[in-house]
Short mmCIF file of C-alpha atoms in Angstrom, two decimals:
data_model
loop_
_atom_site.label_atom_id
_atom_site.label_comp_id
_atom_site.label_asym_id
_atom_site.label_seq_id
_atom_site.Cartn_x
_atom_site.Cartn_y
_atom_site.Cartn_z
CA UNK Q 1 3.43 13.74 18.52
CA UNK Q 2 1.25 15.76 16.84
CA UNK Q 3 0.99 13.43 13.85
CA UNK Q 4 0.14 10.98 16.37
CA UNK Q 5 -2.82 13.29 17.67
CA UNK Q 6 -4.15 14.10 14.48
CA UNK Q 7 -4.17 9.99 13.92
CA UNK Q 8 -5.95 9.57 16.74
CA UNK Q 9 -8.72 12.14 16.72
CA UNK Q 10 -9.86 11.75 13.14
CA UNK Q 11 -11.54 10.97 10.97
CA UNK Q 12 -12.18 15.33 10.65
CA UNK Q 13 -14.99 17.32 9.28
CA UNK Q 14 -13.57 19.80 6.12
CA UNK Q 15 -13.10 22.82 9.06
CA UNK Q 16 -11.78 20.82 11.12
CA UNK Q 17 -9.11 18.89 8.62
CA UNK Q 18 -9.12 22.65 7.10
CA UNK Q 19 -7.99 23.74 10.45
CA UNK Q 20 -5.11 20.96 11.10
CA UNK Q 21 -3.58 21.96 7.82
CA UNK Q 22 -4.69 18.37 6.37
CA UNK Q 23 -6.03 20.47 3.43
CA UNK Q 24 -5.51 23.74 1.72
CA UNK Q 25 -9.09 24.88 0.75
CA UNK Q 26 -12.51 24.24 1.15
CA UNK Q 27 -14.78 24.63 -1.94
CA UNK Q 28 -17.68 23.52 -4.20
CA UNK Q 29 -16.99 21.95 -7.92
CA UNK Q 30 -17.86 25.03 -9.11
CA UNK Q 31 -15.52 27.19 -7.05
CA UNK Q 32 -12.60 24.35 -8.09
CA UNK Q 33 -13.28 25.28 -12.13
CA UNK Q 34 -12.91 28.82 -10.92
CA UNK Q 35 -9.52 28.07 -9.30
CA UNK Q 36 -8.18 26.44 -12.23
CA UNK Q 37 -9.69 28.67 -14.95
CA UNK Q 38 -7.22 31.44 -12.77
CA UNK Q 39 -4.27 29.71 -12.49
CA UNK Q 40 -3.87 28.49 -16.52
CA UNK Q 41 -6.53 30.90 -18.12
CA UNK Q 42 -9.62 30.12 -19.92
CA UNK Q 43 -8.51 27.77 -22.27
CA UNK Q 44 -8.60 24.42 -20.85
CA UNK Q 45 -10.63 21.13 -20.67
CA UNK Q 46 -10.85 17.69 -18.72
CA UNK Q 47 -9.97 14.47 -19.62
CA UNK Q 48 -10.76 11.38 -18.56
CA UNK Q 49 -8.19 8.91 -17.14
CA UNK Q 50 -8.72 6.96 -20.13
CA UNK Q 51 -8.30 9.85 -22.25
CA UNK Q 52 -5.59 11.36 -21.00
CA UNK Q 53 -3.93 7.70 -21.18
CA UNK Q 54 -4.29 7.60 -24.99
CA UNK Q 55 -3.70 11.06 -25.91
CA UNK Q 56 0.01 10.49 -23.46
CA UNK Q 57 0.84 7.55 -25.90
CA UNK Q 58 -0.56 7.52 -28.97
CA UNK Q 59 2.29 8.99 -30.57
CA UNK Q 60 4.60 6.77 -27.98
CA UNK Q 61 6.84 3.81 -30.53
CA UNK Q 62 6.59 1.21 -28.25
CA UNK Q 63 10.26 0.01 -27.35
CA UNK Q 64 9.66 -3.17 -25.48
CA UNK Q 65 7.07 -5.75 -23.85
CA UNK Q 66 7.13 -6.54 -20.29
CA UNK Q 67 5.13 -9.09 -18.75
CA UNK Q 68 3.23 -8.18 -15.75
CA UNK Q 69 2.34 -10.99 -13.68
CA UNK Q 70 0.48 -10.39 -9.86
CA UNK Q 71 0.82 -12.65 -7.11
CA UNK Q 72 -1.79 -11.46 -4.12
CA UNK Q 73 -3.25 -12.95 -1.01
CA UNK Q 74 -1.83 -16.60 1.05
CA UNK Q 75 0.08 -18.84 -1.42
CA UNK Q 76 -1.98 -22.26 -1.52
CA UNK Q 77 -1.35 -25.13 -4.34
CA UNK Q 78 -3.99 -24.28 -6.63
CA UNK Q 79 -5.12 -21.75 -9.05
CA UNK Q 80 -5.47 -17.86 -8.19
CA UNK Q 81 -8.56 -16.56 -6.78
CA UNK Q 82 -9.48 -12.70 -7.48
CA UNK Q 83 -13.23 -13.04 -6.34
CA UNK Q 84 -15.01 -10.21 -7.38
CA UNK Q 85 -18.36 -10.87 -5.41
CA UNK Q 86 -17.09 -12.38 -1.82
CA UNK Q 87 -13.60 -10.23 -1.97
CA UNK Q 88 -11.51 -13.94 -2.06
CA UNK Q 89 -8.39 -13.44 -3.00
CA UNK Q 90 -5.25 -15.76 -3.17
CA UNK Q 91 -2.13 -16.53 -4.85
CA UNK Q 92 -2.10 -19.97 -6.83
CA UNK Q 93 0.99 -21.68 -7.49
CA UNK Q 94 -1.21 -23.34 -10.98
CA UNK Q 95 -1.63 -19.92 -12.11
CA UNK Q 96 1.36 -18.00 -11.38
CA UNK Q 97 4.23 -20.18 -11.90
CA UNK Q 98 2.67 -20.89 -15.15
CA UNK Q 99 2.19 -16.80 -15.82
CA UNK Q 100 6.17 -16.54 -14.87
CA UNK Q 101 6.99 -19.75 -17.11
CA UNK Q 102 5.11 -18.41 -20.56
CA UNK Q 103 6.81 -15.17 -20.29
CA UNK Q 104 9.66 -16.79 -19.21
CA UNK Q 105 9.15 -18.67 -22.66
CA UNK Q 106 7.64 -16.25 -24.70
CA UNK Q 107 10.51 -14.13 -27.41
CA UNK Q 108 8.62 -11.14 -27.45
CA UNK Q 109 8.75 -10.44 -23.27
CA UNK Q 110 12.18 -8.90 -22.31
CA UNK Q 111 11.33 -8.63 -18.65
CA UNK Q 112 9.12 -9.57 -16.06
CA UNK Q 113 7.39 -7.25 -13.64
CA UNK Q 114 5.90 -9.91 -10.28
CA UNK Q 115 4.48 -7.77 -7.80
CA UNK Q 116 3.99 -9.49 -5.02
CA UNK Q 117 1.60 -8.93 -1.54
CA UNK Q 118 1.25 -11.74 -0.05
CA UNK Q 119 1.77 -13.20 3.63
CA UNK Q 120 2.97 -16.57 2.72
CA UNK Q 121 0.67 -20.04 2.56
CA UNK Q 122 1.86 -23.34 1.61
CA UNK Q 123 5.81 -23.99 1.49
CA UNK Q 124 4.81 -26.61 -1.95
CA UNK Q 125 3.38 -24.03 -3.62
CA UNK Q 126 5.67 -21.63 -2.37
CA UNK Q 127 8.37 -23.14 -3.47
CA UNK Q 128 6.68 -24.10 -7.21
CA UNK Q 129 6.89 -20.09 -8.19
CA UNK Q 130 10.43 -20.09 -6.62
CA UNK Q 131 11.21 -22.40 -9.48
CA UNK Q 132 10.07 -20.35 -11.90
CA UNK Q 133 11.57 -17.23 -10.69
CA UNK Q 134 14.65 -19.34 -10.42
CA UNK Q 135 14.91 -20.60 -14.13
CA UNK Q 136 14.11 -16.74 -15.07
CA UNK Q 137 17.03 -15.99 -13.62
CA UNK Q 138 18.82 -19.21 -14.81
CA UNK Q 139 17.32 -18.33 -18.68
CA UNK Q 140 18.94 -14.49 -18.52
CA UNK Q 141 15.39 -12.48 -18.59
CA UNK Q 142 15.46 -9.90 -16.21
CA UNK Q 143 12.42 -10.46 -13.75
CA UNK Q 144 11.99 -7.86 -10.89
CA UNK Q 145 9.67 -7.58 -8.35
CA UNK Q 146 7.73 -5.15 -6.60
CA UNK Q 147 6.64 -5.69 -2.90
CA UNK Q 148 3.08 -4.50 -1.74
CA UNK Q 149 2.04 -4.24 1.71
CA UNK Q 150 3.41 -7.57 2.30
CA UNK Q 151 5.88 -9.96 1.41
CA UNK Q 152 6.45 -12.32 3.83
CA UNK Q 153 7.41 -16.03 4.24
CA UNK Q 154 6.15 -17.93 1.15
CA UNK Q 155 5.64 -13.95 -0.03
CA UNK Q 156 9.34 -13.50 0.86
CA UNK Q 157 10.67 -16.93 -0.67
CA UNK Q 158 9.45 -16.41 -4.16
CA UNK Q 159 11.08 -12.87 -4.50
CA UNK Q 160 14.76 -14.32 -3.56
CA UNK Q 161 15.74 -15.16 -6.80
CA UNK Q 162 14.83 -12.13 -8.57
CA UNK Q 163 17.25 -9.95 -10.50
CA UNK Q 164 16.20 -6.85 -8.25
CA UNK Q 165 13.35 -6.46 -5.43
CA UNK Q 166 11.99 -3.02 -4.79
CA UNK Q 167 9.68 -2.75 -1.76
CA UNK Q 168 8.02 0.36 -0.06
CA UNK Q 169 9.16 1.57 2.94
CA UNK Q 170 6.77 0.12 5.01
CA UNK Q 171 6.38 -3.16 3.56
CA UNK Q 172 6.17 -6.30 5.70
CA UNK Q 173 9.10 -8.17 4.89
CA UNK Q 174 10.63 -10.92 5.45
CA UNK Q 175 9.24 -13.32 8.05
CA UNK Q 176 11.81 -16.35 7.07
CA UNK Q 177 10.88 -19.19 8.76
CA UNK Q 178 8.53 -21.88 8.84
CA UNK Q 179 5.72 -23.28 10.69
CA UNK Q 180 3.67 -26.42 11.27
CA UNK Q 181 1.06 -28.38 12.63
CA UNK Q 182 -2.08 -29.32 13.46
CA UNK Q 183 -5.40 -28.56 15.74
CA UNK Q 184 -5.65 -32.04 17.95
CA UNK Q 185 -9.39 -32.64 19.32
CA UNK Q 186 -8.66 -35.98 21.55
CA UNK Q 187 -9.51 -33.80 24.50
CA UNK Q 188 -12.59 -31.94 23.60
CA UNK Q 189 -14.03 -35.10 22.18
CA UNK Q 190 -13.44 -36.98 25.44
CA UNK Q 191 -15.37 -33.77 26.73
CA UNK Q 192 -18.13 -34.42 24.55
CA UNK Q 193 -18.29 -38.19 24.94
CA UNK Q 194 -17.54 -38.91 21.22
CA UNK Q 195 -15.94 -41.51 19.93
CA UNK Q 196 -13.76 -42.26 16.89
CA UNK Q 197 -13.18 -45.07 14.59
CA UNK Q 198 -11.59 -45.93 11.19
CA UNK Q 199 -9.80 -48.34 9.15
CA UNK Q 200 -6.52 -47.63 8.31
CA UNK Q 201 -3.42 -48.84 5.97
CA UNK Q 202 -0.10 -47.97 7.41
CA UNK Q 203 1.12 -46.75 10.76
CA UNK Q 204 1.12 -43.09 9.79
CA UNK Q 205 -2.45 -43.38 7.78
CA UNK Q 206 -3.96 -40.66 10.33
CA UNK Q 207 -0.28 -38.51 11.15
CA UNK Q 208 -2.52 -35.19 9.98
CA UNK Q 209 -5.90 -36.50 11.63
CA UNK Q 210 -7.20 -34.05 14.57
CA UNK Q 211 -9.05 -36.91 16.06
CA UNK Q 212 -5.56 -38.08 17.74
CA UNK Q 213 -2.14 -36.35 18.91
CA UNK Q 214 1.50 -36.58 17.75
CA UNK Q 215 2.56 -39.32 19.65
CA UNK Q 216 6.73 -39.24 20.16
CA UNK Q 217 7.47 -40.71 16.49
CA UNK Q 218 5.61 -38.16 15.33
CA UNK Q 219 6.65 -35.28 16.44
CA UNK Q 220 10.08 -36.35 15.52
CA UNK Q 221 8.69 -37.10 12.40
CA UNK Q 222 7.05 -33.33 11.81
CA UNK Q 223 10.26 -31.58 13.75
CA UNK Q 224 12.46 -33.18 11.07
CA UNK Q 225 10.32 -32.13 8.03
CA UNK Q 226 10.08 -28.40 9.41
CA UNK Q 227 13.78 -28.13 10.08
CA UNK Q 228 14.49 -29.37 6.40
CA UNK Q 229 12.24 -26.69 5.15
CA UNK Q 230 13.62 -24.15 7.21
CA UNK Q 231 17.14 -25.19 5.97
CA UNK Q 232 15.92 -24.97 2.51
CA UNK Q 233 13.90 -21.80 2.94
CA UNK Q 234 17.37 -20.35 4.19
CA UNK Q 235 19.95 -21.85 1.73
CA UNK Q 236 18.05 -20.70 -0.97
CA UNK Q 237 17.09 -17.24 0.24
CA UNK Q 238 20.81 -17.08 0.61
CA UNK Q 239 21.74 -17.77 -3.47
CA UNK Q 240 18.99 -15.38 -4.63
CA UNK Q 241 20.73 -12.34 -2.32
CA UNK Q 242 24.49 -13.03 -2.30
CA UNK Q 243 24.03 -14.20 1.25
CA UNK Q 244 26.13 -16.02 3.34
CA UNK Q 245 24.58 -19.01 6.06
CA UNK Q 246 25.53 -16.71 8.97
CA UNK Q 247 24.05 -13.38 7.88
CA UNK Q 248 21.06 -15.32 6.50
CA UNK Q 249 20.34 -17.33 9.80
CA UNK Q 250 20.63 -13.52 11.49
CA UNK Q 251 17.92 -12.23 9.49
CA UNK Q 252 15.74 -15.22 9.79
CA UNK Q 253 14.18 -16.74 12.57
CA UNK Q 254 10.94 -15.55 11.16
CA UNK Q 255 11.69 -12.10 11.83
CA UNK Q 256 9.99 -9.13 10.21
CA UNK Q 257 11.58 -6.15 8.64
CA UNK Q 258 9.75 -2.91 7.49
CA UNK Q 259 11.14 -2.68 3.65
CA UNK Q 260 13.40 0.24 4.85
CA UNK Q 261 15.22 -1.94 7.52
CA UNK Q 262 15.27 -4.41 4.54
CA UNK Q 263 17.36 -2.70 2.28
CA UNK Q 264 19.55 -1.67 4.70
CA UNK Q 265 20.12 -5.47 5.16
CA UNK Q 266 20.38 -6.82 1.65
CA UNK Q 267 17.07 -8.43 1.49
CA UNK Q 268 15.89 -5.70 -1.18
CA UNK Q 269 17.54 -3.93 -3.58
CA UNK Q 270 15.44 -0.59 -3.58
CA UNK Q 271 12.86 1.94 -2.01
CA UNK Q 272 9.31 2.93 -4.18
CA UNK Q 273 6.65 1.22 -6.23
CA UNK Q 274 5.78 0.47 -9.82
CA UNK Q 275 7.64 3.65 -10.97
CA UNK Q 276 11.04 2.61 -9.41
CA UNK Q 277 10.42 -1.22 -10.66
CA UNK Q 278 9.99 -0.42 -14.23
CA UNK Q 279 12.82 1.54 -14.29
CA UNK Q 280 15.15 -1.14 -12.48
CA UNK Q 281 13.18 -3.31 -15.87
CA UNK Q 282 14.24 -0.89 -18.25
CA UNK Q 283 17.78 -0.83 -17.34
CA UNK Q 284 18.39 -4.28 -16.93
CA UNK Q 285 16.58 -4.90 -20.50
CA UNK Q 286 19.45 -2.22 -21.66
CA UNK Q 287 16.18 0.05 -22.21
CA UNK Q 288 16.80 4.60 -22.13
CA UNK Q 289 14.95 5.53 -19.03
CA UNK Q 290 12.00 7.10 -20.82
CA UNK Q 291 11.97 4.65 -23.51
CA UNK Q 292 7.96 3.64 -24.14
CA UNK Q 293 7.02 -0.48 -23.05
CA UNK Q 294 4.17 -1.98 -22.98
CA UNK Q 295 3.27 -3.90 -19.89
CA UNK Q 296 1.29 -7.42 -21.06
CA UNK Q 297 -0.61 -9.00 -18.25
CA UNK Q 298 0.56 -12.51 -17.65
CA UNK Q 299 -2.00 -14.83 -17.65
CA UNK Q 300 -4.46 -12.86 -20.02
CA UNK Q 301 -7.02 -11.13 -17.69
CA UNK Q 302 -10.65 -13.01 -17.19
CA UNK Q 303 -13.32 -11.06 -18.27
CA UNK Q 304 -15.06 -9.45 -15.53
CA UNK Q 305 -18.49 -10.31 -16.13
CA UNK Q 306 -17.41 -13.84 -16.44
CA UNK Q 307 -15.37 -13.94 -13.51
CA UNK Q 308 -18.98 -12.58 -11.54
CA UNK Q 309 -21.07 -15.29 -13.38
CA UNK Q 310 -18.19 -18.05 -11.91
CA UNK Q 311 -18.43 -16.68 -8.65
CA UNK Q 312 -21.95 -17.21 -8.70
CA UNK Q 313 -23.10 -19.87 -9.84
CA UNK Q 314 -19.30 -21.59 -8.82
CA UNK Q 315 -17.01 -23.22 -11.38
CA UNK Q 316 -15.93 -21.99 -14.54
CA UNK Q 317 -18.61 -20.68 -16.97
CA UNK Q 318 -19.39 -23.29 -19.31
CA UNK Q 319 -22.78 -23.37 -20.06
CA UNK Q 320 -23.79 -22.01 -23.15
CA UNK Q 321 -26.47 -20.20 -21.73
CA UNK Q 322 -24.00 -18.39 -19.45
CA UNK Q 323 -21.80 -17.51 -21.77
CA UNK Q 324 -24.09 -16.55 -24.21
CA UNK Q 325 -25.54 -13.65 -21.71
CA UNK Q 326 -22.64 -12.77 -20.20
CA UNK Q 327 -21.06 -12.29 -24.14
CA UNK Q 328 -24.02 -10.18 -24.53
CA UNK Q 329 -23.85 -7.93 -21.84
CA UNK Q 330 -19.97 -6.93 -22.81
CA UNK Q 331 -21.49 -6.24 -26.49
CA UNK Q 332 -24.02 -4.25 -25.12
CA UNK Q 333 -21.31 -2.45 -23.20
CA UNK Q 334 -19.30 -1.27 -25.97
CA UNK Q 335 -22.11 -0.23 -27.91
CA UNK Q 336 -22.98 1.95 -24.98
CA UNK Q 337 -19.95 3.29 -24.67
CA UNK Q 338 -19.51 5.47 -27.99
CA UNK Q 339 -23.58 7.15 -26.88
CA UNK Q 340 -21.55 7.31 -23.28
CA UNK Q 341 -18.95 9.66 -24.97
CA UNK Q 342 -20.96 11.66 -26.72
CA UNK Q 343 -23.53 12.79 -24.22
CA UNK Q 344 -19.88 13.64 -22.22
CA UNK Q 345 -18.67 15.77 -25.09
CA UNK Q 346 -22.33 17.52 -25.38
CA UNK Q 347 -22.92 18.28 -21.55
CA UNK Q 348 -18.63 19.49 -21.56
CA UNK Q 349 -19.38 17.90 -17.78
CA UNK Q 350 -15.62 16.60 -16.51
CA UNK Q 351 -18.14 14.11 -14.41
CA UNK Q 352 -20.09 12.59 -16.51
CA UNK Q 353 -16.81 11.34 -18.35
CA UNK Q 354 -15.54 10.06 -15.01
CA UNK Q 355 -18.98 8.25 -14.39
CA UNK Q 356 -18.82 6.76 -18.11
CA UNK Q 357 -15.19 5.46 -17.62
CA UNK Q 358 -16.41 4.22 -13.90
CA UNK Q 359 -19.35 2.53 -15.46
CA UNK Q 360 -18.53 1.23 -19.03
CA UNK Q 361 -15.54 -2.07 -19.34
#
């Protein structure tokens, strides 16, 4: 209950979060050194994120590669979107099932990391990644996946066939069933006094068209198509997990399970994040727990001032032009970035190395 309060009353000024035991001290940047400076002594100094990454593994033999492959945002049958200017972001059959097939395919990748948060989208290109995930399983390279905030429906479907699925507690899962339809404007157009007309080739020419509703034949028609994608949507969910019909018809019926409930009921295999998915990698690459991997993003990342110039201007960046600036820009970036790291080292200012690993690609 008092969780609940302290929900419901914030957001809290520092006394006040002070005073709910939200945090243990109040102080200036100054007053923080202090702190520190007393509890390890006076020799000490900051490093960046980036810095403390390298100096953690420089001396690290790399044991393995993983692949590392991200499927985020409403499945749809085309390539993934990770818009960087309007905040678009979806999960492309084109680009993932090809991500999962290279490393599938590629020698060098002993296991494949997919995390997943996504709310489902179209059962096609749902079921295009299932493939993949499918024939990763089928080939003998361990792929495991991670659940986000949400895996559910198409999110849920292309996880089945993993070796393991880890989710968090609180992930949406689940959500396996299926729904269809369409938005039928016959009435509001007789509203309006607007009419119609078209030419068309076959009875069933205009079965998706919102200028007419399903007549009897065709909502047969569309209650037969969703039931055989329900029934496949179950039967395969089944085979990934070690299922049988009855326990997965149970669990189905569109549904939703936090991830907690989930394990308890076979549709995950573990509790955590990245942390608890590499190490479920590890092991079922026959990997020692600590053993040093590299994690290889599958397909290559964009480069981020291209991906801005895309968004844009739309398209993919082909003009020379284009390129040629945006190519410039990332030169001019790592040129500033060895000036950016001294003026950190001079000024010994922890912040101004956070600001130049903010700022600098």
């Amino acid at each position: 209950a008092a969780v609940r309060q302290g929900i419901d009353q914030g957001p809290y000024l520092g006394a006040q979060a002070l005073a709910l035991r939200l945090i243990d001290r109040l102080g200036y940047w100054d007053q923080f050194s202090d702190a520190v400076q007393d509890r390890i002594g006076a020799d000490f100094g900051y490093l960046s994120l980036a810095e403390y990454h390298d100096a953690s593994t420089e001396d690290a033999v790399i044991e393995a590669t993983f692949a590392l492959v991200h499927g985020l945002g409403p499945v749809v049958l085309d390539d993934s979107e990770n818009d960087p200017v309007f905040g678009r972001v979806s999960m492309g059959a084109d680009t993932v099932a090809e991500a999962i097939a290279n490393a599938v395919d590629d020698p060098e990748i002993e296991a494949i990391l997919f995390r997943i948060d996504s709310p489902g989208g179209s059962y096609v290109a749902s079921d295009t990644i299932w493939r993949e995930v499918q024939r990763a399983r089928e080939a003998g390279k361990p792929l495991i996946v991670s659940f986000g905030n949400v895996a559910a429906s198409g999110g849920y479907f292309d996880a089945a066939p993993a070796a393991k699925i880890v989710a968090q507690p609180t992930t949406i899962t689940g959500s396996i069933g299926v729904v269809g339809g369409k938005v039928a404007l016959a009435g509001l157009w007789r509203e309006l006094s607007v009419n119609w007309d078209g030419v068309k080739a076959g009875a069933n020419a205009d079965f998706w068209s919102p200028h007419r509703t399903f007549d009897d034949a065709g909502w047969t028609r569309l209650q037969v198509s969703l039931d055989r994608t329900y029934e496949d949507f179950r039967t395969k969910v089944g085979a990934g997990r070690g299922l049988d019909a009855a326990t997965v018809r149970a669990l189905a019926k569109g549904q939703v399970w936090s991830g907690s409930d989930a394990l308890e009921l076979g549709l995950v295999d573990a509790l955590g994040g990245y942390r608890e998915a590499l190490a479920l990698a590890r092991e079922a690459a026959g990997l020692a727990p600590d053993s040093a991997i590299e994690l290889r993003p599958f397909p290559e990342p964009r480069d981020p001032l291209q991906a801005l110039f895309e968004s844009v201007f739309g398209g993919t960046l082909q003009s020379p032009g284009l390129t040629s600036l945006a190519r410039g820009l990332a030169g001019m970036a790592r040129l500033l970035a060895p000036l950016a790291t001294l003026q950190a080292r001079l000024t010994e200012d922890p912040r101004s190395q956070v600001l130049r690993a903010a700022a600098v690609p």
